[in-house]
Amino acid sequence: MRIVTATAVALALVGAVAPAANATAHQPVTDGIWRTDGYGTVLSIRNGNLQEYQTTAVSCIPGDTARRTGPGVYTTPKNILLTVRTRGDRDRASVRLDGDVGERNLRRMTELPDACTHSAPGGPLASFDVFWQSFEENYPFFAAKGIDWHAVRDRYRPTVHEGTTPDELFAVFSKMVEPLHDAHVAVCDVDADSDGYPDRLFAQARPGTVMPGGKLDAEVKKFVVERDLKDARNIQDFGAGRITYADLPGGQGYLRISGFGGYAGDKATYAAELAELDKALDTVLDQERTRNLKGLVIDLRVNGGGSDAMGLNIAGRLTDTPYLAYSKRARNDPADPTRHTRPQPLYVTPAPGPRYTGPVAVLTGGSTVSAGETFTQALMDRPGRTVRIGQSTQGVFSDVMVRKLPNGMSVWLPNEELLTRSGRTFDGMGIPPHLTEPVFTTQEFDQNKDSAFDRAVKVLQD
């Protein structure tokens, strides 16, 4: 699952379970108790129901649920699927989130952890301990950010007691994570009777950057259309306006993507979202255009993220040769932040049908976030000429863990790293451009300038 913006996130762990060949009609071989490698999660699959448990050394909290809706298929109330497959024997399996790029390894357990079999304390101190422990066991970047998390606990735990109010506890949690300056970290207080959107949320971008949102997106899109595309032809919107394409006067194409999802409505399935994306790409990168384009500008400067898989899907339209996009690994030792799962290599596969393999200029900035960044990373080793122009991306690549707290609050945090072919990551600092230009600064707006766009057009003409 991946955060889309600071205020919109896919929260569900979800499911589809593929039946094994030796499973009986009454008890599939995937039934039982499973622990993930990393992610602090236990899954119970029994009698057509899937229950997630979020675990730490001090807690076990029931998470999301799913039910069997067909042979081996489990679906959450949010209409998302999860696939579980056994591996060789009955004690190992993998689980894949619908629309995710990787999978999580599972090992069978004989029974639920003891903490999962009885109710846990729900007061402020218990919530503090679960909050702190969730980061202690899963967050990978304390050393890189120079944060002593144990000192943070020693400073703030004495300020919490049984009389601490929810407002006071929310403020404590916010102060604890504020020095991380991590856009994939958030503290949420959600009303149980609400529609699932936070009543109150603390989140922040990397200093000097702005998180993408509807207002910024609308402002920038209007500016781009009026300034950059004033002489363009065939301007078209797709995917509920999140994708824009235009043919530029010099024979180049311009493709603006403000997110990797949200194309087919809030409650759409991943399959429906992907169908909308493919429909857009079939129109934009048809046979005539892919043959005649002299260059393609891909504008990700305001991109709130979404599905990494959709980014790989687009990358597959831009190559004739398979190549490594990146490898994903997760922190998996609660006591050692340097230990990780085995990296999963994830590849760009050429799409069937027309593909554009000419030069590409990718526009990025601090409001290029999450899946916008993984897509940028997936183009780094693209066989065709690819140049990045603008500013460094936000610096958050992991899927987001959503952890419930005993008092009803929740916290979002990353636990993964995406590695280049050489083993490098860009967490924190973001992916740098090849060519640095200002991106949507006040001065640029005031002077009706778009230096990054103009540089991209010039580079593609050379």
Tab-separated table of C-alpha atoms in Angstrom:
chain	number	residue	atom	x	y	z
A	1	MET	CA	0.000	0.000	0.000
A	2	ARG	CA	1.213	3.454	-0.760
A	3	ILE	CA	0.408	6.860	0.496
A	4	VAL	CA	-1.111	9.041	-2.227
A	5	THR	CA	-0.949	12.412	-0.547
A	6	ALA	CA	-0.611	13.494	3.051
A	7	THR	CA	-4.410	13.356	3.336
A	8	ALA	CA	-5.335	10.415	1.113
A	9	VAL	CA	-3.933	6.948	1.636
A	10	ALA	CA	-4.773	3.351	0.834
A	11	LEU	CA	-5.295	1.962	4.335
A	12	ALA	CA	-6.388	-1.630	3.791
A	13	LEU	CA	-4.425	-4.830	3.895
A	14	VAL	CA	-6.416	-6.859	1.456
A	15	GLY	CA	-6.850	-10.233	-0.016
A	16	ALA	CA	-7.178	-12.965	-2.550
A	17	VAL	CA	-6.009	-16.473	-1.773
A	18	ALA	CA	-5.090	-18.918	-4.521
A	19	PRO	CA	-5.997	-22.528	-3.616
A	20	ALA	CA	-3.151	-25.036	-3.621
A	21	ALA	CA	-3.439	-28.219	-5.640
A	22	ASN	CA	-3.589	-30.465	-2.570
A	23	ALA	CA	-6.113	-28.333	-0.674
A	24	THR	CA	-9.384	-29.900	0.330
A	25	ALA	CA	-12.722	-28.290	-0.428
A	26	HIS	CA	-13.226	-27.574	3.266
A	27	GLN	CA	-9.793	-26.364	4.354
A	28	PRO	CA	-7.452	-24.797	1.788
A	29	VAL	CA	-3.767	-25.365	2.491
A	30	THR	CA	-3.446	-21.610	2.973
A	31	ASP	CA	-5.742	-21.735	6.010
A	32	GLY	CA	-3.935	-21.173	9.293
A	33	ILE	CA	-1.752	-18.596	11.028
A	34	TRP	CA	1.020	-16.846	9.090
A	35	ARG	CA	3.705	-14.302	10.025
A	36	THR	CA	5.178	-11.952	7.442
A	37	ASP	CA	8.925	-11.562	6.984
A	38	GLY	CA	9.147	-7.970	8.188
A	39	TYR	CA	6.094	-5.696	8.422
A	40	GLY	CA	5.192	-6.808	11.961
A	41	THR	CA	2.078	-8.595	10.749
A	42	VAL	CA	0.306	-11.868	11.476
A	43	LEU	CA	-2.500	-13.161	9.249
A	44	SER	CA	-5.192	-15.574	10.378
A	45	ILE	CA	-7.016	-17.295	7.494
A	46	ARG	CA	-9.903	-19.509	8.551
A	47	ASN	CA	-13.410	-20.434	7.415
A	48	GLY	CA	-13.426	-18.008	4.522
A	49	ASN	CA	-12.219	-15.036	6.555
A	50	LEU	CA	-8.872	-13.239	6.734
A	51	GLN	CA	-7.893	-11.247	9.818
A	52	GLU	CA	-4.797	-9.084	10.078
A	53	TYR	CA	-2.998	-8.574	13.409
A	54	GLN	CA	-0.479	-5.755	13.820
A	55	THR	CA	2.199	-6.898	16.261
A	56	THR	CA	5.107	-5.470	18.216
A	57	ALA	CA	7.013	-6.748	21.236
A	58	VAL	CA	4.447	-5.002	23.451
A	59	SER	CA	1.204	-5.363	21.508
A	60	CYS	CA	-1.088	-7.212	19.134
A	61	ILE	CA	-3.891	-5.143	17.633
A	62	PRO	CA	-6.512	-6.499	15.196
A	63	GLY	CA	-6.181	-4.757	11.852
A	64	ASP	CA	-8.056	-5.132	8.596
A	65	THR	CA	-10.318	-7.966	7.532
A	66	ALA	CA	-11.266	-9.652	4.268
A	67	ARG	CA	-13.739	-12.331	3.281
A	68	ARG	CA	-13.728	-15.019	0.617
A	69	THR	CA	-15.764	-13.869	-2.360
A	70	GLY	CA	-14.924	-16.646	-4.791
A	71	PRO	CA	-12.703	-19.688	-5.111
A	72	GLY	CA	-9.585	-18.594	-3.258
A	73	VAL	CA	-10.419	-14.887	-3.495
A	74	TYR	CA	-10.619	-12.604	-0.456
A	75	THR	CA	-11.930	-9.042	-0.648
A	76	THR	CA	-11.891	-6.259	1.927
A	77	PRO	CA	-14.788	-3.891	2.553
A	78	LYS	CA	-12.834	-1.394	0.403
A	79	ASN	CA	-13.023	-3.809	-2.540
A	80	ILE	CA	-9.288	-4.572	-2.683
A	81	LEU	CA	-7.795	-8.022	-3.178
A	82	LEU	CA	-4.902	-9.999	-1.707
A	83	THR	CA	-3.325	-13.176	-3.091
A	84	VAL	CA	-1.696	-15.859	-0.932
A	85	ARG	CA	0.222	-18.717	-2.537
A	86	THR	CA	2.065	-21.565	-0.878
A	87	ARG	CA	5.688	-22.274	-1.792
A	88	GLY	CA	6.803	-25.865	-2.095
A	89	ASP	CA	5.564	-26.986	1.303
A	90	ARG	CA	2.742	-26.136	3.665
A	91	ASP	CA	4.847	-23.892	5.886
A	92	ARG	CA	5.930	-21.178	3.459
A	93	ALA	CA	3.826	-18.845	1.360
A	94	SER	CA	3.714	-15.349	-0.123
A	95	VAL	CA	1.111	-12.621	-0.053
A	96	ARG	CA	0.635	-9.966	-2.743
A	97	LEU	CA	-1.462	-6.835	-2.477
A	98	ASP	CA	-3.645	-6.120	-5.491
A	99	GLY	CA	-1.757	-3.542	-7.547
A	100	ASP	CA	1.488	-3.742	-5.556
A	101	VAL	CA	4.791	-4.409	-7.303
A	102	GLY	CA	6.240	-6.887	-4.799
A	103	GLU	CA	5.133	-9.631	-2.476
A	104	ARG	CA	5.665	-10.447	1.188
A	105	ASN	CA	6.982	-13.778	2.379
A	106	LEU	CA	5.008	-15.744	4.959
A	107	ARG	CA	5.964	-18.470	7.414
A	108	ARG	CA	3.338	-20.650	9.065
A	109	MET	CA	2.849	-20.403	12.841
A	110	THR	CA	1.250	-23.007	15.043
A	111	GLU	CA	-0.892	-20.478	16.897
A	112	LEU	CA	-1.509	-16.782	17.351
A	113	PRO	CA	0.926	-14.883	19.553
A	114	ASP	CA	-0.303	-14.833	23.133
A	115	ALA	CA	-0.869	-11.080	23.024
A	116	CYS	CA	-3.378	-11.560	20.183
A	117	THR	CA	-5.661	-13.764	22.295
A	118	HIS	CA	-6.709	-11.226	24.907
A	119	SER	CA	-7.657	-7.580	25.096
A	120	ALA	CA	-4.807	-5.109	25.513
A	121	PRO	CA	-4.775	-1.985	27.706
A	122	GLY	CA	-6.159	1.048	25.926
A	123	GLY	CA	-5.003	4.021	27.975
A	124	PRO	CA	-2.587	6.807	27.018
A	125	LEU	CA	0.523	4.998	28.331
A	126	ALA	CA	-0.300	1.838	26.394
A	127	SER	CA	-0.844	3.904	23.255
A	128	PHE	CA	2.469	5.687	23.806
A	129	ASP	CA	4.315	2.388	24.148
A	130	VAL	CA	2.766	0.920	20.985
A	131	PHE	CA	3.499	4.153	19.075
A	132	TRP	CA	7.146	4.212	20.147
A	133	GLN	CA	7.645	0.467	19.639
A	134	SER	CA	6.147	0.552	16.130
A	135	PHE	CA	8.880	2.955	15.045
A	136	GLU	CA	11.559	1.187	17.080
A	137	GLU	CA	10.904	-2.103	15.278
A	138	ASN	CA	10.140	-0.884	11.752
A	139	TYR	CA	11.494	2.578	10.891
A	140	PRO	CA	14.736	2.250	8.843
A	141	PHE	CA	16.088	5.804	8.845
A	142	PHE	CA	16.865	6.917	12.416
A	143	ALA	CA	20.629	6.728	11.882
A	144	ALA	CA	20.486	8.543	8.543
A	145	LYS	CA	18.444	11.330	10.108
A	146	GLY	CA	20.572	11.537	13.272
A	147	ILE	CA	17.664	10.733	15.609
A	148	ASP	CA	18.179	8.890	18.921
A	149	TRP	CA	14.749	7.281	19.238
A	150	HIS	CA	15.494	5.990	22.741
A	151	ALA	CA	16.254	9.533	23.880
A	152	VAL	CA	12.939	10.616	22.366
A	153	ARG	CA	11.150	8.027	24.509
A	154	ASP	CA	13.022	9.093	27.620
A	155	ARG	CA	12.059	12.712	27.024
A	156	TYR	CA	8.355	12.281	26.257
A	157	ARG	CA	7.109	9.194	28.120
A	158	PRO	CA	7.271	10.935	31.544
A	159	THR	CA	4.884	13.578	30.161
A	160	VAL	CA	2.161	10.955	29.544
A	161	HIS	CA	-0.102	9.570	32.279
A	162	GLU	CA	-3.553	8.061	32.594
A	163	GLY	CA	-5.099	11.510	32.689
A	164	THR	CA	-3.483	12.647	29.417
A	165	THR	CA	-6.218	13.784	27.038
A	166	PRO	CA	-6.410	12.702	23.363
A	167	ASP	CA	-5.501	16.254	22.314
A	168	GLU	CA	-2.449	16.223	24.541
A	169	LEU	CA	-1.363	12.772	23.350
A	170	PHE	CA	-1.782	13.774	19.704
A	171	ALA	CA	0.481	16.765	20.381
A	172	VAL	CA	3.099	14.536	22.060
A	173	PHE	CA	3.165	12.094	19.144
A	174	SER	CA	3.438	14.947	16.656
A	175	LYS	CA	6.410	16.442	18.495
A	176	MET	CA	8.118	13.040	18.638
A	177	VAL	CA	8.091	12.524	14.857
A	178	GLU	CA	8.458	16.145	13.753
A	179	PRO	CA	12.304	16.010	13.609
A	180	LEU	CA	12.106	13.137	11.105
A	181	HIS	CA	10.832	15.482	8.360
A	182	ASP	CA	9.473	12.388	6.623
A	183	ALA	CA	6.471	12.824	4.326
A	184	HIS	CA	5.551	9.147	4.803
A	185	VAL	CA	5.174	9.627	8.560
A	186	ALA	CA	1.859	10.869	9.930
A	187	VAL	CA	-0.160	10.868	13.139
A	188	CYS	CA	-3.904	10.492	12.612
A	189	ASP	CA	-6.956	10.811	14.805
A	190	VAL	CA	-9.947	9.305	12.997
A	191	ASP	CA	-13.479	9.479	14.343
A	192	ALA	CA	-14.881	5.944	14.471
A	193	ASP	CA	-18.096	7.194	12.898
A	194	SER	CA	-16.375	9.079	10.099
A	195	ASP	CA	-15.831	8.087	6.478
A	196	GLY	CA	-12.245	7.041	7.205
A	197	TYR	CA	-10.558	10.354	6.498
A	198	PRO	CA	-8.595	11.768	9.414
A	199	ASP	CA	-10.343	14.327	11.580
A	200	ARG	CA	-6.882	15.462	12.570
A	201	LEU	CA	-3.554	14.716	10.927
A	202	PHE	CA	0.045	15.720	11.538
A	203	ALA	CA	2.309	15.271	8.534
A	204	GLN	CA	5.038	17.331	6.935
A	205	ALA	CA	7.180	17.563	3.852
A	206	ARG	CA	10.958	17.761	3.615
A	207	PRO	CA	12.055	21.294	4.550
A	208	GLY	CA	11.940	23.617	1.576
A	209	THR	CA	9.341	21.558	-0.283
A	210	VAL	CA	5.552	21.529	-0.550
A	211	MET	CA	3.376	18.433	-0.451
A	212	PRO	CA	1.131	18.066	-3.497
A	213	GLY	CA	-2.583	18.591	-3.096
A	214	GLY	CA	-5.673	19.553	-5.035
A	215	LYS	CA	-5.173	23.300	-4.774
A	216	LEU	CA	-1.530	23.213	-5.881
A	217	ASP	CA	-2.323	20.763	-8.661
A	218	ALA	CA	-5.120	22.966	-10.038
A	219	GLU	CA	-2.975	26.098	-9.870
A	220	VAL	CA	-0.031	24.470	-11.627
A	221	LYS	CA	-2.165	22.770	-14.267
A	222	LYS	CA	-3.816	26.096	-15.161
A	223	PHE	CA	-0.398	27.763	-15.390
A	224	VAL	CA	1.033	24.997	-17.583
A	225	VAL	CA	-1.924	24.963	-19.972
A	226	GLU	CA	-1.952	28.749	-20.371
A	227	ARG	CA	1.803	29.213	-20.556
A	228	ASP	CA	3.535	26.029	-21.754
A	229	LEU	CA	0.748	24.596	-23.914
A	230	LYS	CA	-0.634	27.813	-25.430
A	231	ASP	CA	0.550	26.771	-28.909
A	232	ALA	CA	0.154	23.019	-28.424
A	233	ARG	CA	-2.246	20.776	-30.325
A	234	ASN	CA	-4.417	17.834	-29.316
A	235	ILE	CA	-4.590	18.764	-25.629
A	236	GLN	CA	-6.461	15.957	-23.893
A	237	ASP	CA	-7.263	15.025	-20.300
A	238	PHE	CA	-7.590	11.436	-19.124
A	239	GLY	CA	-8.143	9.594	-15.858
A	240	ALA	CA	-10.413	12.174	-14.174
A	241	GLY	CA	-7.983	14.928	-15.177
A	242	ARG	CA	-4.946	13.361	-13.525
A	243	ILE	CA	-3.280	12.742	-16.893
A	244	THR	CA	-2.838	15.421	-19.563
A	245	TYR	CA	-1.267	15.026	-22.988
A	246	ALA	CA	-0.437	17.587	-25.692
A	247	ASP	CA	1.557	17.695	-28.934
A	248	LEU	CA	4.116	20.507	-28.738
A	249	PRO	CA	4.946	22.737	-31.715
A	250	GLY	CA	8.456	21.332	-32.165
A	251	GLY	CA	7.266	17.764	-32.636
A	252	GLN	CA	7.705	16.697	-29.025
A	253	GLY	CA	4.978	15.333	-26.788
A	254	TYR	CA	4.056	16.526	-23.304
A	255	LEU	CA	2.657	14.072	-20.740
A	256	ARG	CA	1.672	15.403	-17.311
A	257	ILE	CA	0.850	12.884	-14.562
A	258	SER	CA	-0.366	14.225	-11.212
A	259	GLY	CA	-0.841	10.821	-9.579
A	260	PHE	CA	-0.769	7.080	-10.148
A	261	GLY	CA	-4.367	6.373	-9.288
A	262	GLY	CA	-7.667	8.155	-8.811
A	263	TYR	CA	-8.492	7.627	-12.472
A	264	ALA	CA	-11.788	5.789	-12.010
A	265	GLY	CA	-13.305	7.087	-8.754
A	266	ASP	CA	-12.600	6.675	-5.046
A	267	LYS	CA	-14.046	3.146	-4.755
A	268	ALA	CA	-12.727	1.731	-8.020
A	269	THR	CA	-10.779	-1.515	-8.040
A	270	TYR	CA	-7.169	-1.612	-9.124
A	271	ALA	CA	-8.253	-3.373	-12.317
A	272	ALA	CA	-10.614	-0.503	-13.141
A	273	GLU	CA	-7.886	2.051	-12.433
A	274	LEU	CA	-5.411	0.178	-14.624
A	275	ALA	CA	-7.978	-0.049	-17.432
A	276	GLU	CA	-8.368	3.752	-17.394
A	277	LEU	CA	-4.592	4.196	-17.489
A	278	ASP	CA	-4.210	1.766	-20.386
A	279	LYS	CA	-6.998	3.513	-22.289
A	280	ALA	CA	-5.149	6.819	-21.889
A	281	LEU	CA	-1.807	5.359	-22.927
A	282	ASP	CA	-3.336	3.594	-25.942
A	283	THR	CA	-4.556	6.997	-27.138
A	284	VAL	CA	-1.407	8.975	-26.277
A	285	LEU	CA	1.201	6.480	-27.474
A	286	ASP	CA	-0.520	5.124	-30.549
A	287	GLN	CA	1.381	3.748	-33.517
A	288	GLU	CA	1.617	7.021	-35.427
A	289	ARG	CA	2.752	9.115	-32.472
A	290	THR	CA	5.349	6.628	-31.216
A	291	ARG	CA	6.812	6.540	-34.723
A	292	ASN	CA	6.931	10.310	-35.238
A	293	LEU	CA	7.609	11.862	-31.807
A	294	LYS	CA	10.907	13.739	-31.606
A	295	GLY	CA	10.953	13.641	-27.829
A	296	LEU	CA	8.655	13.265	-24.831
A	297	VAL	CA	8.425	15.534	-21.784
A	298	ILE	CA	7.024	13.691	-18.737
A	299	ASP	CA	5.957	16.202	-16.100
A	300	LEU	CA	5.911	14.798	-12.550
A	301	ARG	CA	6.553	18.068	-10.718
A	302	VAL	CA	3.242	17.883	-8.830
A	303	ASN	CA	2.607	14.186	-8.313
A	304	GLY	CA	1.088	12.797	-5.122
A	305	GLY	CA	1.962	9.153	-5.762
A	306	GLY	CA	-0.339	6.135	-5.803
A	307	SER	CA	0.397	2.725	-7.273
A	308	ASP	CA	4.001	1.789	-8.036
A	309	ALA	CA	2.664	-0.882	-10.414
A	310	MET	CA	1.052	1.783	-12.586
A	311	GLY	CA	4.397	3.521	-12.846
A	312	LEU	CA	5.996	0.298	-14.082
A	313	ASN	CA	3.113	-0.064	-16.522
A	314	ILE	CA	3.875	3.357	-18.022
A	315	ALA	CA	7.610	2.621	-18.101
A	316	GLY	CA	6.768	-0.494	-20.121
A	317	ARG	CA	5.463	1.794	-22.873
A	318	LEU	CA	8.862	3.495	-23.108
A	319	THR	CA	11.225	0.581	-23.824
A	320	ASP	CA	11.682	-2.368	-26.162
A	321	THR	CA	14.063	-4.063	-23.732
A	322	PRO	CA	13.288	-5.493	-20.264
A	323	TYR	CA	15.431	-3.992	-17.492
A	324	LEU	CA	15.653	-3.735	-13.701
A	325	ALA	CA	13.550	-0.890	-12.330
A	326	TYR	CA	14.653	-1.277	-8.705
A	327	SER	CA	14.768	-3.837	-5.910
A	328	LYS	CA	12.625	-3.622	-2.802
A	329	ARG	CA	13.588	-4.690	0.709
A	330	ALA	CA	11.972	-4.193	4.114
A	331	ARG	CA	13.404	-3.906	7.581
A	332	ASN	CA	12.765	-7.265	9.267
A	333	ASP	CA	14.678	-7.405	12.569
A	334	PRO	CA	13.005	-5.475	15.415
A	335	ALA	CA	16.324	-5.201	17.256
A	336	ASP	CA	18.631	-4.389	14.325
A	337	PRO	CA	17.780	-1.625	11.827
A	338	THR	CA	20.516	-2.839	9.465
A	339	ARG	CA	18.764	-6.177	8.818
A	340	HIS	CA	16.383	-6.481	5.883
A	341	THR	CA	14.413	-8.953	3.821
A	342	ARG	CA	16.104	-10.335	0.723
A	343	PRO	CA	15.796	-7.642	-1.997
A	344	GLN	CA	13.080	-8.407	-4.547
A	345	PRO	CA	14.130	-7.400	-8.070
A	346	LEU	CA	11.319	-5.631	-9.932
A	347	TYR	CA	11.496	-5.201	-13.670
A	348	VAL	CA	10.132	-3.003	-16.419
A	349	THR	CA	8.601	-5.269	-19.056
A	350	PRO	CA	7.951	-3.919	-22.569
A	351	ALA	CA	4.232	-3.498	-23.138
A	352	PRO	CA	2.485	-5.172	-26.069
A	353	GLY	CA	1.621	-2.849	-28.899
A	354	PRO	CA	3.244	0.477	-29.829
A	355	ARG	CA	6.089	1.705	-27.632
A	356	TYR	CA	8.014	4.976	-27.615
A	357	THR	CA	11.769	4.474	-27.242
A	358	GLY	CA	13.093	7.932	-28.145
A	359	PRO	CA	14.500	10.613	-25.845
A	360	VAL	CA	12.607	11.485	-22.673
A	361	ALA	CA	12.905	14.503	-20.368
A	362	VAL	CA	11.491	13.903	-16.881
A	363	LEU	CA	10.502	17.003	-14.889
A	364	THR	CA	10.677	16.562	-11.102
A	365	GLY	CA	10.650	18.635	-7.939
A	366	GLY	CA	10.019	18.518	-4.224
A	367	SER	CA	6.308	17.906	-4.867
A	368	THR	CA	7.164	14.692	-6.727
A	369	VAL	CA	6.245	12.195	-4.019
A	370	SER	CA	6.145	8.450	-3.376
A	371	ALA	CA	5.035	6.542	-6.518
A	372	GLY	CA	6.031	9.628	-8.495
A	373	GLU	CA	9.527	8.954	-7.218
A	374	THR	CA	9.510	5.213	-7.782
A	375	PHE	CA	8.451	5.882	-11.384
A	376	THR	CA	11.309	8.360	-11.697
A	377	GLN	CA	13.654	5.687	-10.302
A	378	ALA	CA	12.231	3.133	-12.740
A	379	LEU	CA	13.332	5.380	-15.627
A	380	MET	CA	16.920	5.845	-14.383
A	381	ASP	CA	18.249	2.792	-16.249
A	382	ARG	CA	15.857	3.066	-19.186
A	383	PRO	CA	17.743	1.983	-22.339
A	384	GLY	CA	16.715	5.121	-24.255
A	385	ARG	CA	18.101	8.604	-23.582
A	386	THR	CA	16.502	9.932	-20.397
A	387	VAL	CA	17.338	13.226	-18.656
A	388	ARG	CA	15.911	14.535	-15.374
A	389	ILE	CA	15.323	18.283	-15.110
A	390	GLY	CA	14.173	20.462	-12.213
A	391	GLN	CA	14.728	19.801	-8.504
A	392	SER	CA	15.231	16.733	-6.298
A	393	THR	CA	12.154	14.670	-5.535
A	394	GLN	CA	10.631	14.510	-2.028
A	395	GLY	CA	12.621	11.462	-0.823
A	396	VAL	CA	9.949	8.944	0.282
A	397	PHE	CA	9.789	5.614	-1.557
A	398	SER	CA	8.436	2.986	0.838
A	399	ASP	CA	4.896	1.738	0.980
A	400	VAL	CA	3.217	3.109	4.100
A	401	MET	CA	2.526	0.940	7.138
A	402	VAL	CA	-0.712	1.995	8.811
A	403	ARG	CA	-0.572	0.991	12.489
A	404	LYS	CA	-3.544	1.244	14.807
A	405	LEU	CA	-3.042	2.393	18.384
A	406	PRO	CA	-5.005	1.169	21.422
A	407	ASN	CA	-6.774	4.533	21.864
A	408	GLY	CA	-8.153	4.605	18.315
A	409	MET	CA	-5.486	6.828	16.782
A	410	SER	CA	-3.210	5.527	14.066
A	411	VAL	CA	0.274	6.236	12.788
A	412	TRP	CA	1.720	5.931	9.295
A	413	LEU	CA	5.374	5.065	8.790
A	414	PRO	CA	7.698	3.573	6.151
A	415	ASN	CA	9.685	0.363	6.588
A	416	GLU	CA	11.079	-0.311	3.100
A	417	GLU	CA	13.912	0.804	0.836
A	418	LEU	CA	14.076	0.777	-2.968
A	419	LEU	CA	17.545	0.001	-4.283
A	420	THR	CA	19.145	0.895	-7.590
A	421	ARG	CA	21.149	-1.688	-9.497
A	422	SER	CA	24.232	-0.581	-7.544
A	423	GLY	CA	22.415	-0.777	-4.189
A	424	ARG	CA	21.880	2.957	-3.700
A	425	THR	CA	18.772	4.485	-2.146
A	426	PHE	CA	17.433	8.050	-2.328
A	427	ASP	CA	15.396	8.174	0.875
A	428	GLY	CA	15.528	11.523	2.588
A	429	MET	CA	17.346	13.534	-0.074
A	430	GLY	CA	15.275	12.447	-3.079
A	431	ILE	CA	16.396	11.680	-6.625
A	432	PRO	CA	18.478	14.593	-7.945
A	433	PRO	CA	18.042	16.042	-11.438
A	434	HIS	CA	20.700	15.917	-14.110
A	435	LEU	CA	19.935	19.564	-14.909
A	436	THR	CA	18.852	21.888	-12.097
A	437	GLU	CA	16.144	24.471	-12.749
A	438	PRO	CA	13.657	26.268	-10.462
A	439	VAL	CA	10.274	24.587	-10.132
A	440	PHE	CA	7.099	26.658	-9.662
A	441	THR	CA	8.684	29.263	-7.434
A	442	THR	CA	6.951	32.540	-6.652
A	443	GLN	CA	9.421	34.315	-8.890
A	444	GLU	CA	8.722	31.926	-11.765
A	445	PHE	CA	4.976	32.450	-11.427
A	446	ASP	CA	5.339	36.230	-11.137
A	447	GLN	CA	7.523	36.418	-14.251
A	448	ASN	CA	5.432	33.874	-16.188
A	449	LYS	CA	8.465	31.613	-16.468
A	450	ASP	CA	8.764	27.836	-16.508
A	451	SER	CA	12.495	27.292	-16.729
A	452	ALA	CA	12.359	23.509	-16.300
A	453	PHE	CA	9.824	23.058	-19.117
A	454	ASP	CA	11.739	25.367	-21.439
A	455	ARG	CA	14.988	23.534	-20.673
A	456	ALA	CA	13.337	20.187	-21.414
A	457	VAL	CA	12.081	21.336	-24.815
A	458	LYS	CA	15.520	22.690	-25.680
A	459	VAL	CA	17.292	19.508	-24.551
A	460	LEU	CA	14.979	17.372	-26.670
A	461	GLN	CA	15.601	19.587	-29.702
A	462	ASP	CA	19.403	19.256	-29.449
